[in-house]
Short mmCIF file of C-alpha atoms and ligand atoms in Angstrom, two decimals:
data_model
loop_
_atom_site.label_atom_id
_atom_site.label_comp_id
_atom_site.label_asym_id
_atom_site.label_seq_id
_atom_site.Cartn_x
_atom_site.Cartn_y
_atom_site.Cartn_z
CA UNK J 1 8.47 35.18 -135.62
CA UNK J 2 10.16 34.77 -132.29
CA UNK J 3 13.40 32.91 -132.64
CA UNK J 4 14.47 34.77 -135.77
CA UNK J 5 17.84 36.08 -134.57
CA UNK J 6 20.18 34.11 -132.30
CA UNK J 7 21.69 36.05 -129.39
CA UNK J 8 25.49 36.03 -129.25
CA UNK J 9 25.32 35.53 -125.47
CA UNK J 10 22.05 34.42 -123.83
CA UNK J 11 19.82 37.25 -122.58
CA UNK J 12 19.24 36.03 -119.06
CA UNK J 13 16.54 36.88 -116.57
CA UNK J 14 17.08 37.86 -112.91
CA UNK J 15 16.35 36.05 -109.66
CA UNK J 16 14.31 38.03 -107.15
CA UNK J 17 14.44 38.99 -103.47
CA UNK J 18 11.59 40.70 -101.63
CA UNK J 19 13.03 41.85 -98.27
CA UNK J 20 16.23 43.12 -96.62
CA UNK J 21 16.66 39.67 -95.03
CA UNK J 22 16.47 37.90 -98.40
CA UNK J 23 18.91 40.44 -99.86
CA UNK J 24 21.38 39.85 -96.99
CA UNK J 25 21.08 36.08 -97.51
CA UNK J 26 21.83 36.58 -101.22
CA UNK J 27 24.97 38.65 -100.50
CA UNK J 28 26.14 35.97 -98.05
CA UNK J 29 25.63 33.12 -100.53
CA UNK J 30 27.38 35.13 -103.26
CA UNK J 31 30.34 35.79 -100.91
CA UNK J 32 30.53 32.06 -100.11
CA UNK J 33 30.50 31.21 -103.79
CA UNK J 34 33.28 33.62 -104.79
CA UNK J 35 35.32 33.06 -101.62
CA UNK J 36 35.22 36.67 -100.35
CA UNK J 37 32.84 39.58 -99.86
CA UNK J 38 31.70 41.25 -103.07
CA UNK J 39 34.18 44.05 -103.71
CA UNK J 40 31.59 46.62 -104.84
CA UNK J 41 27.95 46.61 -105.91
CA UNK J 42 26.15 48.62 -108.55
CA UNK J 43 22.56 49.63 -107.78
CA UNK J 44 20.12 50.76 -110.45
CA UNK J 45 16.37 50.87 -111.07
CA UNK J 46 14.67 47.84 -112.58
CA UNK J 47 12.95 49.44 -115.54
CA UNK J 48 9.52 48.07 -116.33
CA UNK J 49 9.73 47.56 -120.07
CA UNK J 50 11.11 45.04 -122.54
CA UNK J 51 14.67 43.84 -122.95
CA UNK J 52 16.25 44.71 -126.29
CA UNK J 53 19.64 44.08 -127.91
CA UNK J 54 20.81 46.92 -130.18
CA UNK J 55 23.63 45.95 -132.53
CA UNK J 56 25.97 48.63 -133.82
CA UNK J 57 28.42 48.01 -136.66
CA UNK J 58 31.26 50.56 -136.94
CA UNK J 59 29.10 52.92 -134.90
CA UNK J 60 25.91 52.58 -136.97
CA UNK J 61 22.72 51.10 -135.58
CA UNK J 62 21.99 48.00 -137.66
CA UNK J 63 19.64 45.75 -135.75
CA UNK J 64 17.18 45.66 -132.86
CA UNK J 65 16.32 42.27 -131.40
CA UNK J 66 13.88 41.40 -128.62
CA UNK J 67 14.87 39.08 -125.80
CA UNK J 68 12.56 36.34 -127.08
CA UNK J 69 13.27 33.11 -125.21
CA UNK J 70 16.71 34.42 -124.20
CA UNK J 71 18.52 32.34 -126.81
CA UNK J 72 17.02 34.01 -129.87
CA UNK J 73 14.70 36.96 -130.33
CA UNK J 74 12.52 38.72 -132.87
CA UNK J 75 14.05 41.20 -135.29
CA UNK J 76 12.30 44.51 -134.58
CA UNK J 77 14.71 46.71 -136.53
CA UNK J 78 11.70 48.41 -138.19
CA UNK J 79 11.24 50.26 -134.85
CA UNK J 80 14.72 51.83 -134.86
CA UNK J 81 13.59 55.37 -135.63
CA UNK J 82 10.93 55.38 -132.90
CA UNK J 83 13.15 54.53 -129.93
CA UNK J 84 14.60 57.64 -128.29
CA UNK J 85 17.95 57.23 -126.57
CA UNK J 86 19.30 54.83 -129.19
CA UNK J 87 21.18 57.02 -131.68
CA UNK J 88 21.51 55.95 -135.29
CA UNK J 89 25.22 56.71 -134.96
CA UNK J 90 27.45 56.33 -131.90
CA UNK J 91 30.09 58.88 -130.90
CA UNK J 92 32.73 56.28 -131.84
CA UNK J 93 32.79 53.87 -134.81
CA UNK J 94 32.68 50.75 -132.64
CA UNK J 95 31.06 47.38 -133.30
CA UNK J 96 29.18 46.51 -130.11
CA UNK J 97 25.88 45.31 -128.73
CA UNK J 98 24.10 47.56 -126.24
CA UNK J 99 21.47 45.81 -124.16
CA UNK J 100 18.79 47.58 -122.24
CA UNK J 101 15.13 48.23 -121.68
CA UNK J 102 12.63 49.85 -124.03
CA UNK J 103 9.71 51.50 -122.26
CA UNK J 104 7.18 54.28 -122.59
CA UNK J 105 7.45 57.20 -120.21
CA UNK J 106 4.16 58.37 -118.73
CA UNK J 107 3.99 61.18 -121.32
CA UNK J 108 4.79 58.77 -124.18
CA UNK J 109 2.10 56.37 -122.93
CA UNK J 110 -0.53 59.12 -122.85
CA UNK J 111 0.49 60.25 -126.32
CA UNK J 112 0.40 56.67 -127.65
CA UNK J 113 -3.13 56.20 -126.35
CA UNK J 114 -4.28 59.49 -127.89
CA UNK J 115 -2.81 58.56 -131.27
CA UNK J 116 -4.13 55.02 -131.10
CA UNK J 117 -7.69 55.99 -130.24
CA UNK J 118 -7.61 58.72 -132.89
CA UNK J 119 -6.90 55.89 -135.36
CA UNK J 120 -9.84 53.86 -134.05
CA UNK J 121 -7.73 51.53 -131.90
CA UNK J 122 -8.33 50.43 -128.31
CA UNK J 123 -6.54 51.99 -125.33
CA UNK J 124 -3.30 50.30 -124.29
CA UNK J 125 -3.74 48.83 -120.81
CA UNK J 126 -0.41 50.04 -119.40
CA UNK J 127 2.93 51.49 -120.55
CA UNK J 128 4.58 48.07 -120.69
CA UNK J 129 2.00 46.53 -123.01
CA UNK J 130 1.97 49.76 -125.03
CA UNK J 131 5.74 49.51 -125.54
CA UNK J 132 5.52 45.79 -126.36
CA UNK J 133 2.73 46.30 -128.90
CA UNK J 134 4.31 49.37 -130.48
CA UNK J 135 7.74 47.78 -130.77
CA UNK J 136 6.43 44.73 -132.61
CA UNK J 137 3.86 46.56 -134.75
CA UNK J 138 4.62 46.67 -138.47
CA UNK J 139 2.72 48.45 -141.19
CA UNK J 140 0.82 50.77 -138.85
CA UNK J 141 -0.45 54.10 -140.18
CA UNK J 142 1.28 55.83 -137.27
CA UNK J 143 4.31 55.40 -135.03
CA UNK J 144 4.67 56.36 -131.38
CA UNK J 145 7.91 57.20 -129.59
CA UNK J 146 9.44 55.01 -126.88
CA UNK J 147 12.57 55.38 -124.74
CA UNK J 148 15.64 53.16 -124.37
CA UNK J 149 17.84 52.85 -121.28
CA UNK J 150 21.07 50.87 -121.69
CA UNK J 151 22.12 48.46 -118.93
CA UNK J 152 24.68 46.26 -120.68
CA UNK J 153 27.49 46.46 -123.27
CA UNK J 154 29.15 43.50 -124.94
CA UNK J 155 31.28 42.70 -127.95
CA UNK J 156 29.99 41.14 -131.17
CA UNK J 157 31.83 38.63 -133.36
CA UNK J 158 33.29 41.48 -135.46
CA UNK J 159 34.35 43.67 -132.54
CA UNK J 160 37.97 44.75 -132.68
CA UNK J 161 39.85 42.28 -130.39
CA UNK J 162 41.39 45.00 -128.18
CA UNK J 163 37.95 46.51 -127.49
CA UNK J 164 36.40 43.07 -126.94
CA UNK J 165 39.10 42.35 -124.35
CA UNK J 166 38.50 45.69 -122.59
CA UNK J 167 34.75 45.17 -122.42
CA UNK J 168 35.27 41.81 -120.73
CA UNK J 169 37.37 43.41 -118.00
CA UNK J 170 35.47 46.62 -117.22
CA UNK J 171 33.31 46.98 -114.12
CA UNK J 172 29.58 47.34 -114.78
CA UNK J 173 29.72 50.99 -113.68
CA UNK J 174 32.53 51.67 -116.18
CA UNK J 175 30.57 49.92 -118.95
CA UNK J 176 27.59 52.18 -118.18
CA UNK J 177 29.83 55.25 -118.38
CA UNK J 178 31.07 53.96 -121.76
CA UNK J 179 27.51 53.41 -123.02
CA UNK J 180 26.67 57.00 -122.06
CA UNK J 181 29.89 58.28 -123.70
CA UNK J 182 28.84 56.54 -126.94
CA UNK J 183 25.68 58.66 -126.79
CA UNK J 184 23.19 56.00 -125.67
CA UNK J 185 20.70 56.88 -122.95
CA UNK J 186 21.20 55.38 -119.48
CA UNK J 187 19.65 55.90 -116.07
CA UNK J 188 22.34 58.56 -115.49
CA UNK J 189 19.88 61.00 -117.14
CA UNK J 190 17.13 60.23 -114.59
CA UNK J 191 16.39 61.10 -110.94
CA UNK J 192 17.50 57.53 -110.07
CA UNK J 193 20.92 57.08 -111.71
CA UNK J 194 22.88 53.87 -111.24
CA UNK J 195 25.33 54.21 -108.35
CA UNK J 196 27.99 52.01 -106.77
CA UNK J 197 27.95 50.89 -103.13
CA UNK J 198 30.66 49.33 -101.01
CA UNK J 199 28.50 47.47 -98.49
CA UNK J 200 25.14 45.70 -98.26
CA UNK J 201 23.99 48.47 -95.86
CA UNK J 202 24.79 51.13 -98.47
CA UNK J 203 22.90 49.09 -101.06
CA UNK J 204 19.83 48.91 -98.80
CA UNK J 205 19.99 52.67 -98.19
CA UNK J 206 19.94 53.23 -101.96
CA UNK J 207 17.09 50.72 -102.40
CA UNK J 208 15.05 52.80 -99.93
CA UNK J 209 15.93 56.05 -101.73
CA UNK J 210 14.84 54.65 -105.11
CA UNK J 211 11.64 53.18 -103.60
CA UNK J 212 10.81 56.60 -102.11
CA UNK J 213 11.29 58.31 -105.48
CA UNK J 214 9.35 55.71 -107.44
CA UNK J 215 5.95 57.44 -107.41
CA UNK J 216 7.44 60.65 -108.89
CA UNK J 217 9.42 59.00 -111.68
CA UNK J 218 8.32 59.72 -115.26
CA UNK J 219 8.53 55.96 -116.07
CA UNK J 220 7.65 52.69 -114.35
CA UNK J 221 10.07 50.64 -112.28
CA UNK J 222 9.23 47.34 -110.62
CA UNK J 223 12.31 46.98 -108.45
CA UNK J 224 15.98 47.67 -108.04
CA UNK J 225 18.73 45.65 -109.72
CA UNK J 226 21.83 45.00 -107.65
CA UNK J 227 24.90 43.70 -109.46
CA UNK J 228 28.40 42.74 -108.40
CA UNK J 229 30.20 45.64 -110.07
CA UNK J 230 33.61 44.13 -110.82
CA UNK J 231 34.07 41.82 -113.80
CA UNK J 232 36.28 39.56 -111.68
CA UNK J 233 33.49 39.05 -109.11
CA UNK J 234 30.96 38.43 -111.89
CA UNK J 235 33.20 35.87 -113.55
CA UNK J 236 33.86 34.10 -110.24
CA UNK J 237 30.11 33.93 -109.54
CA UNK J 238 29.12 32.77 -113.03
CA UNK J 239 25.57 32.24 -114.29
CA UNK J 240 22.89 29.60 -114.06
CA UNK J 241 20.74 28.70 -117.05
CA UNK J 242 18.04 31.27 -116.12
CA UNK J 243 19.90 34.07 -114.36
CA UNK J 244 23.37 35.35 -113.46
CA UNK J 245 24.46 34.58 -109.89
CA UNK J 246 26.11 38.02 -109.63
CA UNK J 247 22.91 40.06 -109.94
CA UNK J 248 19.54 40.12 -108.20
CA UNK J 249 16.27 42.02 -108.56
CA UNK J 250 14.99 43.53 -105.32
CA UNK J 251 11.30 43.59 -106.18
CA UNK J 252 9.02 46.43 -105.10
CA UNK J 253 5.29 45.90 -104.50
CA UNK J 254 3.09 46.08 -107.59
CA UNK J 255 1.47 49.53 -107.77
CA UNK J 256 -2.33 49.70 -108.18
CA UNK J 257 -2.11 51.42 -111.59
CA UNK J 258 0.09 48.58 -112.88
CA UNK J 259 -2.44 45.92 -111.95
CA UNK J 260 -4.25 45.29 -115.15
S1 IVH M 301 20.38 43.24 -116.07
C1 IVH M 301 22.34 39.55 -117.00
N1 IVH M 301 19.49 45.61 -115.37
O1 IVH M 301 14.68 42.76 -115.91
C2 IVH M 301 21.49 40.53 -116.32
N2 IVH M 301 17.93 44.03 -116.24
O2 IVH M 301 13.62 40.31 -114.70
C3 IVH M 301 20.17 40.71 -116.95
N3 IVH M 301 15.65 44.87 -116.40
O3 IVH M 301 15.22 40.65 -118.66
C4 IVH M 301 19.62 42.00 -117.04
N4 IVH M 301 16.03 46.89 -115.61
O4 IVH M 301 14.68 43.12 -119.15
C5 IVH M 301 19.17 44.40 -115.87
N5 IVH M 301 18.83 47.73 -114.72
C6 IVH M 301 18.53 46.54 -115.22
C7 IVH M 301 17.22 46.21 -115.61
C8 IVH M 301 16.96 44.93 -116.11
C9 IVH M 301 15.12 46.07 -116.10
C10 IVH M 301 14.88 43.71 -116.91
C11 IVH M 301 15.51 42.98 -118.05
C12 IVH M 301 15.54 41.53 -117.63
C13 IVH M 301 14.51 41.51 -116.55
C14 IVH M 301 14.69 40.37 -115.59
#
């Protein structure tokens, strides 16, 4: 039933780079486009799960929608109680949409496979397919927990105008602090929190740090997402039909255990 719920703003994908040289070329083309160097970057892990939009009305979780084709997604609100990190009630009674990734941690994946096989089902191939299958499953005799990490915050049609205006002006790093203050999980709780960086060299240093920590993380990542942090730089860069021009995924090599 993909296509059930229209997205207020398209859920875009990300373009990729695979080397320091490609990343440097991307920063140069972005600087040319906006007419100056990017003021500040944000650098965060690219979580290997599924994109989800979580709609809150006056602070209460009302709807969960998959990315679908980016324009409209499937209503998976039945899974609300099984996604850790997405509280039923926010710390403030705001009407907002939190976007982010739903995944299974390694421990959640192992648990899901135990429960599934105990119910006569087949093993899930990997945490990503386990999260995808579990999120969409209805009418199962069992539920398995998953984890949400927020990476975006935007207004809805009913958002109070003053808040909607603020959200449009905040830097990505400030939006992430706001998401966390509402009580939603972000990468700030992990060994690889989102950070800001002033220069492309600082970004690359952080990319290397995250890549070095990857094997020890309790969840899968398939790259690092680098975003122009300031709203003004994002607005100047704009978006294409598939991806924003102000963000890029620095892809890491596929790990053997993810090849299935
Ligand atoms: S930002 C408008 N940040 O990667 C920007 N996406 O390949 C779009 N993803 O569909 C998303 N971690 O599901 C963003 N820290 C992160 C992410 C992230 C994982 C996923 C997301 C997106 C896909 C694109």
